[in-house]
mmCIF file of C-alpha atoms and ligand atoms in Angstrom:
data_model
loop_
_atom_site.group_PDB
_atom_site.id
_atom_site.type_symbol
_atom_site.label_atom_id
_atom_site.label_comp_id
_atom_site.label_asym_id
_atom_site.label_seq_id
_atom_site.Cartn_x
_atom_site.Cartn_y
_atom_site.Cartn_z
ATOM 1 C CA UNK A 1366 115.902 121.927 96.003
ATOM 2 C CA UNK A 1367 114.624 120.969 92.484
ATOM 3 C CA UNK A 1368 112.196 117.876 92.610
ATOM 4 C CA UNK A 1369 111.710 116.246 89.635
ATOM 5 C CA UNK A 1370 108.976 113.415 88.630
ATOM 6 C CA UNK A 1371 109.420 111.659 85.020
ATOM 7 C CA UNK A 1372 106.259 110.479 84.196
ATOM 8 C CA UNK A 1373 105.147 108.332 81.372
ATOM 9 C CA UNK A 1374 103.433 104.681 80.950
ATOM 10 C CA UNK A 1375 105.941 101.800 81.278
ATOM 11 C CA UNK A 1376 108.382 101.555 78.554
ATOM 12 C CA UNK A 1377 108.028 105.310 77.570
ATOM 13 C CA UNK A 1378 112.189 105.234 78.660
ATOM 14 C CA UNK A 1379 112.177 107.281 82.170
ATOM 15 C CA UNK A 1380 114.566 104.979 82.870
ATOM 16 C CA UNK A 1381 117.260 105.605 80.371
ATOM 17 C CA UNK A 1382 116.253 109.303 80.426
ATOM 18 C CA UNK A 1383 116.559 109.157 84.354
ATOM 19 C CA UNK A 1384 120.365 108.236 84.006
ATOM 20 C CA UNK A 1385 121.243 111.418 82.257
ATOM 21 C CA UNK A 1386 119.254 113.681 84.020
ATOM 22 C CA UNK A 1387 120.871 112.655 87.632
ATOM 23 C CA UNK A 1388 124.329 113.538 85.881
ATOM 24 C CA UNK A 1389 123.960 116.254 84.004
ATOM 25 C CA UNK A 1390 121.318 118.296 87.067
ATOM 26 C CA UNK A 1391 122.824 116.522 90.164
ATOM 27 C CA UNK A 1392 119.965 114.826 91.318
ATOM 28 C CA UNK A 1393 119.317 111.889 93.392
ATOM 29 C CA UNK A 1394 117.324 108.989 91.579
ATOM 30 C CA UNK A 1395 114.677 107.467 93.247
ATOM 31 C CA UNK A 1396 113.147 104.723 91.245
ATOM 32 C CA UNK A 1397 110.344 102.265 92.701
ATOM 33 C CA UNK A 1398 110.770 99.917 90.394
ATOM 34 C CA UNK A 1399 114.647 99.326 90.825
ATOM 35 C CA UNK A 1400 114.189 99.946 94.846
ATOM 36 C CA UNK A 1401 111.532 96.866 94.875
ATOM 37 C CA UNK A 1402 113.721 94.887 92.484
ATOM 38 C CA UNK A 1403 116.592 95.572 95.050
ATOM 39 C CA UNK A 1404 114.312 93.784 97.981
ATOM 40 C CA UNK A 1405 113.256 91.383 95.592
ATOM 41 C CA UNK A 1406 116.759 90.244 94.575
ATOM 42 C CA UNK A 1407 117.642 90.189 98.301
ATOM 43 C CA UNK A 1408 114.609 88.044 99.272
ATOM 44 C CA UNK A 1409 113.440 90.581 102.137
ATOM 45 C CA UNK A 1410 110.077 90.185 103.561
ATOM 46 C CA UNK A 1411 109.004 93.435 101.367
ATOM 47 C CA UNK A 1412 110.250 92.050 98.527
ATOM 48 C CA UNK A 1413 108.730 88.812 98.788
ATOM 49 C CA UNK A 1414 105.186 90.344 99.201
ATOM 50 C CA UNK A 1415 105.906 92.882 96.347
ATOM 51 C CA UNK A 1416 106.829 89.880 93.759
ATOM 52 C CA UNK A 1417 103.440 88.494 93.603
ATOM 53 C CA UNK A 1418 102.340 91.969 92.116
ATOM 54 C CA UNK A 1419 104.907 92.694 90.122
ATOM 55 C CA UNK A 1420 104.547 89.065 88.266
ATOM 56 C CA UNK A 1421 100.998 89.967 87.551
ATOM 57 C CA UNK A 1422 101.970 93.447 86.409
ATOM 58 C CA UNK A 1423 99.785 94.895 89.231
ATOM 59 C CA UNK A 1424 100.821 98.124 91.026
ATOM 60 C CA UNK A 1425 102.150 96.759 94.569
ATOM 61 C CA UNK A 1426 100.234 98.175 97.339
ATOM 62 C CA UNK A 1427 100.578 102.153 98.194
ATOM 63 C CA UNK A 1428 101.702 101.897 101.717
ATOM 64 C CA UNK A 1429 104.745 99.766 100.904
ATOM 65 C CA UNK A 1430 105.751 102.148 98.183
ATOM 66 C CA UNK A 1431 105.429 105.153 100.085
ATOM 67 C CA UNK A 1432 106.965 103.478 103.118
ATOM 68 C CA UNK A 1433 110.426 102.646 100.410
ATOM 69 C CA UNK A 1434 110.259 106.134 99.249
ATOM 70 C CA UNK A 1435 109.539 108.064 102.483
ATOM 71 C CA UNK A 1436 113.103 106.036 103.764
ATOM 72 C CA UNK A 1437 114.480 107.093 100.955
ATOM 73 C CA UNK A 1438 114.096 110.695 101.141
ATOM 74 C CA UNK A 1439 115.490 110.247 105.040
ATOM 75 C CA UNK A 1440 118.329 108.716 104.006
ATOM 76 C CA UNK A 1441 119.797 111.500 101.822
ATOM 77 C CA UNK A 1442 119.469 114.590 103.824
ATOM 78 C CA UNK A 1443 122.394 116.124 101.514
ATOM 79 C CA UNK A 1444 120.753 115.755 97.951
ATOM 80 C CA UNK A 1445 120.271 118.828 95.776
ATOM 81 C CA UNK A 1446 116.917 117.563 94.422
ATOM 82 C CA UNK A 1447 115.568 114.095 93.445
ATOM 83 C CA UNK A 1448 114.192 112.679 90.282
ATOM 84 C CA UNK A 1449 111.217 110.193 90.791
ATOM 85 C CA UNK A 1450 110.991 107.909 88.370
ATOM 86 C CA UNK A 1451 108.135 105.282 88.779
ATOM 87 C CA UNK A 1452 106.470 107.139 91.542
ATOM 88 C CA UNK A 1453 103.926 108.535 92.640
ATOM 89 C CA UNK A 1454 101.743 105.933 90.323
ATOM 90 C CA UNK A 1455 98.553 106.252 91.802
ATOM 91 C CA UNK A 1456 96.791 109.686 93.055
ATOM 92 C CA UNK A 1457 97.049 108.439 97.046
ATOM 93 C CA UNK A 1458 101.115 108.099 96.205
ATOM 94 C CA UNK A 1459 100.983 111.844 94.958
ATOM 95 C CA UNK A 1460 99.238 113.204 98.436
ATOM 96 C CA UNK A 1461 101.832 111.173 100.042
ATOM 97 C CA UNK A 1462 104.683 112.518 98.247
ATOM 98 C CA UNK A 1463 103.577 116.357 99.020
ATOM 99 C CA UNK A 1464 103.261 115.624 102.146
ATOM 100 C CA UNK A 1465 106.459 113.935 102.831
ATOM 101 C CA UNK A 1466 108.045 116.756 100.813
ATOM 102 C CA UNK A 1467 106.784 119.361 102.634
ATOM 103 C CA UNK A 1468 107.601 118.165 105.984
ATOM 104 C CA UNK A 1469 111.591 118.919 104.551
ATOM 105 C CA UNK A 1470 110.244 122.123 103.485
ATOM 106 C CA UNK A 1471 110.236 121.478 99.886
ATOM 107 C CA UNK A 1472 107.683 120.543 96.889
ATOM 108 C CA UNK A 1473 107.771 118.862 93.504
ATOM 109 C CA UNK A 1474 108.989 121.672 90.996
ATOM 110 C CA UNK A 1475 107.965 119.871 88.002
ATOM 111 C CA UNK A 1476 106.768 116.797 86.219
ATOM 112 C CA UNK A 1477 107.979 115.709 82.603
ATOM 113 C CA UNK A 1478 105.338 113.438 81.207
ATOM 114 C CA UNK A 1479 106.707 111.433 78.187
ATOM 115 C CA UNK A 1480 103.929 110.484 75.703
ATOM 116 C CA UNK A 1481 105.095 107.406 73.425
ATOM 117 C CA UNK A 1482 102.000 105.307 71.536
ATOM 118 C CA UNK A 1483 100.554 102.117 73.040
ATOM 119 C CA UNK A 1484 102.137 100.096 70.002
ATOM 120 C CA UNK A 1485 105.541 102.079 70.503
ATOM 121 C CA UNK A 1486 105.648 100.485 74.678
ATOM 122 C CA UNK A 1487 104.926 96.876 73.761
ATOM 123 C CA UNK A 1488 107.577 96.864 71.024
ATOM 124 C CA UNK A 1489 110.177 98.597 73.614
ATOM 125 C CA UNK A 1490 108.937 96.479 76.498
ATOM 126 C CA UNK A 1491 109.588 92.748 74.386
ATOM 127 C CA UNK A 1492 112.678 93.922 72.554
ATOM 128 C CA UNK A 1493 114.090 94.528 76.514
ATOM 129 C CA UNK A 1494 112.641 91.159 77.339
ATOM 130 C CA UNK A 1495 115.249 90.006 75.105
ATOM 131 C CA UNK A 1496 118.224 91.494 77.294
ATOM 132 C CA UNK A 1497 117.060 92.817 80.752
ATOM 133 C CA UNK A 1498 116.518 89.490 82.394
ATOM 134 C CA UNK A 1499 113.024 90.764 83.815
ATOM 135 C CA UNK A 1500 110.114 88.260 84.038
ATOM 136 C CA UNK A 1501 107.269 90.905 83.353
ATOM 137 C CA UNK A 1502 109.113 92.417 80.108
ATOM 138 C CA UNK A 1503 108.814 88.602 78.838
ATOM 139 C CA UNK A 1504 105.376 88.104 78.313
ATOM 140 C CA UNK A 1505 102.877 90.914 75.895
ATOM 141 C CA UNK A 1506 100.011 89.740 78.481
ATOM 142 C CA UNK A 1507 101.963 91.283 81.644
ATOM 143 C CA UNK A 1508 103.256 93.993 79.253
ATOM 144 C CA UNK A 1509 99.242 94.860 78.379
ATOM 145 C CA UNK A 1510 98.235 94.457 82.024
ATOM 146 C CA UNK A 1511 101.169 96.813 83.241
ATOM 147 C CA UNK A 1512 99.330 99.378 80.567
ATOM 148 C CA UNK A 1513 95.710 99.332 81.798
ATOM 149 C CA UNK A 1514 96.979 99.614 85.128
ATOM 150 C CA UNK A 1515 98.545 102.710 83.945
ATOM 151 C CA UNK A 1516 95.193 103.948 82.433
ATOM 152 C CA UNK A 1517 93.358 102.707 85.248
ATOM 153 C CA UNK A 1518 95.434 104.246 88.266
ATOM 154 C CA UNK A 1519 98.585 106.110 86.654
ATOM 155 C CA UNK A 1520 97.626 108.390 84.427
ATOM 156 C CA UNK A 1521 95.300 110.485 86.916
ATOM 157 C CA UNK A 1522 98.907 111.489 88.577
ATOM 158 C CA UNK A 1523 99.076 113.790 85.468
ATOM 159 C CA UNK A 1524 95.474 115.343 85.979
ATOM 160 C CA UNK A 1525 96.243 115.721 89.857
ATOM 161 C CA UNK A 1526 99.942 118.001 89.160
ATOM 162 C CA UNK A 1527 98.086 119.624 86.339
ATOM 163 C CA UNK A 1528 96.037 121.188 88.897
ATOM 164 C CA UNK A 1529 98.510 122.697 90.300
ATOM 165 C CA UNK A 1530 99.952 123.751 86.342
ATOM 166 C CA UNK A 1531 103.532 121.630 87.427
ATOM 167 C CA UNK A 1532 102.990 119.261 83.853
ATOM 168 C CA UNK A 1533 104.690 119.551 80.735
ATOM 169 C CA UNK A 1534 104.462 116.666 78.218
ATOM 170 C CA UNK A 1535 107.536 115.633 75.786
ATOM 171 C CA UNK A 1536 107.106 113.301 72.832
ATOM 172 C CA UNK A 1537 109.051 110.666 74.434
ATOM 173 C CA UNK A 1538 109.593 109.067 70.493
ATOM 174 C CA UNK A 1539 112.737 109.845 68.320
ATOM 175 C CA UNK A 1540 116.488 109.462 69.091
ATOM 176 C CA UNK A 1541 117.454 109.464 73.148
ATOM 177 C CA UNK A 1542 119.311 112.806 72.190
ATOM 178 C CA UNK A 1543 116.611 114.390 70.913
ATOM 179 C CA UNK A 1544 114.090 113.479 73.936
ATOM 180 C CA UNK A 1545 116.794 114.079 76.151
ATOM 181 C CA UNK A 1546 117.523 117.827 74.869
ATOM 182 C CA UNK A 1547 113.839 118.157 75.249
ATOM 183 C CA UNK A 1548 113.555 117.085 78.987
ATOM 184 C CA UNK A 1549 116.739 118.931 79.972
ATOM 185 C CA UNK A 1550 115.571 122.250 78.338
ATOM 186 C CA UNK A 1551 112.234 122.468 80.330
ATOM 187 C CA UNK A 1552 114.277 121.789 83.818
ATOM 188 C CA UNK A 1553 116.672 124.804 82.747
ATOM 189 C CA UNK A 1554 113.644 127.023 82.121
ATOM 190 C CA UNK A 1555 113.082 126.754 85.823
ATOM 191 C CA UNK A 1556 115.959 125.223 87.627
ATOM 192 C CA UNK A 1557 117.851 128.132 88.273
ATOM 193 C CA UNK A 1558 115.193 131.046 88.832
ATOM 194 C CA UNK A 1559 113.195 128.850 91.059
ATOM 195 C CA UNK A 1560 115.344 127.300 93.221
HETATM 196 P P1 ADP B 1401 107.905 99.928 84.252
HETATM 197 O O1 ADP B 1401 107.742 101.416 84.395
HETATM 198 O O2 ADP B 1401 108.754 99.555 83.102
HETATM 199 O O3 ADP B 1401 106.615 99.185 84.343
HETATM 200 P P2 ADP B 1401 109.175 99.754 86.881
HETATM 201 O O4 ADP B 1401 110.537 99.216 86.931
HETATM 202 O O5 ADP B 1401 108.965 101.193 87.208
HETATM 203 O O6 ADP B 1401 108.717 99.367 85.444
HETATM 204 O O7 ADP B 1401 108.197 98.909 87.845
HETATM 205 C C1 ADP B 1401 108.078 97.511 87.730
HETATM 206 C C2 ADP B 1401 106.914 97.023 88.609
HETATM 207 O O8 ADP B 1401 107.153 97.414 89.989
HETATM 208 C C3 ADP B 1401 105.542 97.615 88.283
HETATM 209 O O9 ADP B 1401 104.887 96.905 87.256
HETATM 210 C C4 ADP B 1401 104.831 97.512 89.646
HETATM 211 O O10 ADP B 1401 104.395 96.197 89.893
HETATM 212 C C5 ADP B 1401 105.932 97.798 90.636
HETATM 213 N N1 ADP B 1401 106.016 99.242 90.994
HETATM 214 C C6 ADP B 1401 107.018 100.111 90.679
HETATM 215 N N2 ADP B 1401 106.761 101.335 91.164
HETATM 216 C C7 ADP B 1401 105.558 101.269 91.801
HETATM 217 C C8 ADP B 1401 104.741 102.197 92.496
HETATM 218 N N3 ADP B 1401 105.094 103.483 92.632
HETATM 219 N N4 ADP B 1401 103.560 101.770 93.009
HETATM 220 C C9 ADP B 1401 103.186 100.500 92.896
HETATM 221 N N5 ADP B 1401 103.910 99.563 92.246
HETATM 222 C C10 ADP B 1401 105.082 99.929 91.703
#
């Protein structure tokens, strides 16, 4: 199995990035923040609790991410590999993942961090305000608090992988081709020695 994580502050495009990665390596995308939208669109008792963090642009509590994700991971006993995108986002989420991952006898094989400027995000994140229809891309003070709680609790993801040398960091600024060639080349370094 190949185990990706996309890692980057919120904006920095894992999501658009994530979309042509699945197709062109055959992995399974597992994104938080379109798993909690799901329950939250569906009005489920998770996704009830999770809206009153998101609308603050707070992280939503680790259990019930780990709890989506570790159902997640049941649920497709076939996949090839998965792409995280949006998870782990705090260091507790990251011992949870390994954990989880090695239970199915597997392990993250790499993590693509994509570094794009603080004055880069909050241009991205309003211009998608104007289109995407989500609340916290609407307002610069959710955008800002989404940010520090990056700095705060996100960014130490990277230090923990780095540890264990699994980080490579892409300028995540220039055309989605270019950042895409990027990210794809550093999976086929390893994606078909390692596997
Ligand atoms: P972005 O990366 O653009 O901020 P996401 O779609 O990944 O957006 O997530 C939106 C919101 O969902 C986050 O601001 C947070 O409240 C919540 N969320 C998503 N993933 C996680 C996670 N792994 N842990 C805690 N909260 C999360």
């Amino acid at each position: 199995m190949f185990n990706l994580i996309l890692f980057g502050p919120p904006g920095s495009g894992k999501g658009t990035q994530s979309e042509r990665l699945i197709s062109q390596f055959g992995l399974k995308h597992l994104s938080t923040g379109d798993l909690l939208r799901s329950e939250l669109s569906r009005q489920t008792p998770l996704g009830v609790e999770a809206k009153s963090f998101m609308d603050k642009g707070m992280l939503v509590p680790d259990e019930v991410v780990i709890g989506m994700i570790s159902s997640a991971l049941d649920s497709n006993p076939e996949a090839n590999g998965f792409l995280f995108d949006g998870f782990p986002r705090t260091e507790a989420q990251a011992e949870a993942l390994d954990k989880l991952l090695k239970l199915k006898q597997t392990e993250i094989s790499l993590v693509l961090s994509l570094i794009v400027t603080e004055e880069e995000l909050v241009k991205r994140l309003l211009g998608r305000g104007k289109t995407s229809g989500r609340s916290d891309d609407v307002d610069e003070n959710i955008i800002r608090a989404r940010i520090t709680e990056y700095h705060k609790k996100t960014s130490a993801v990277a230090d923990y992988y780095k540890k264990f040398d699994k980080v490579v960091e892409i300028k995540g600024e220039g055309t989605v081709d270019e950042i895409f060639d990027s990210l794809s080349a550093e999976i086929e370094k390893r994606m078909y020695i390692g596997q």
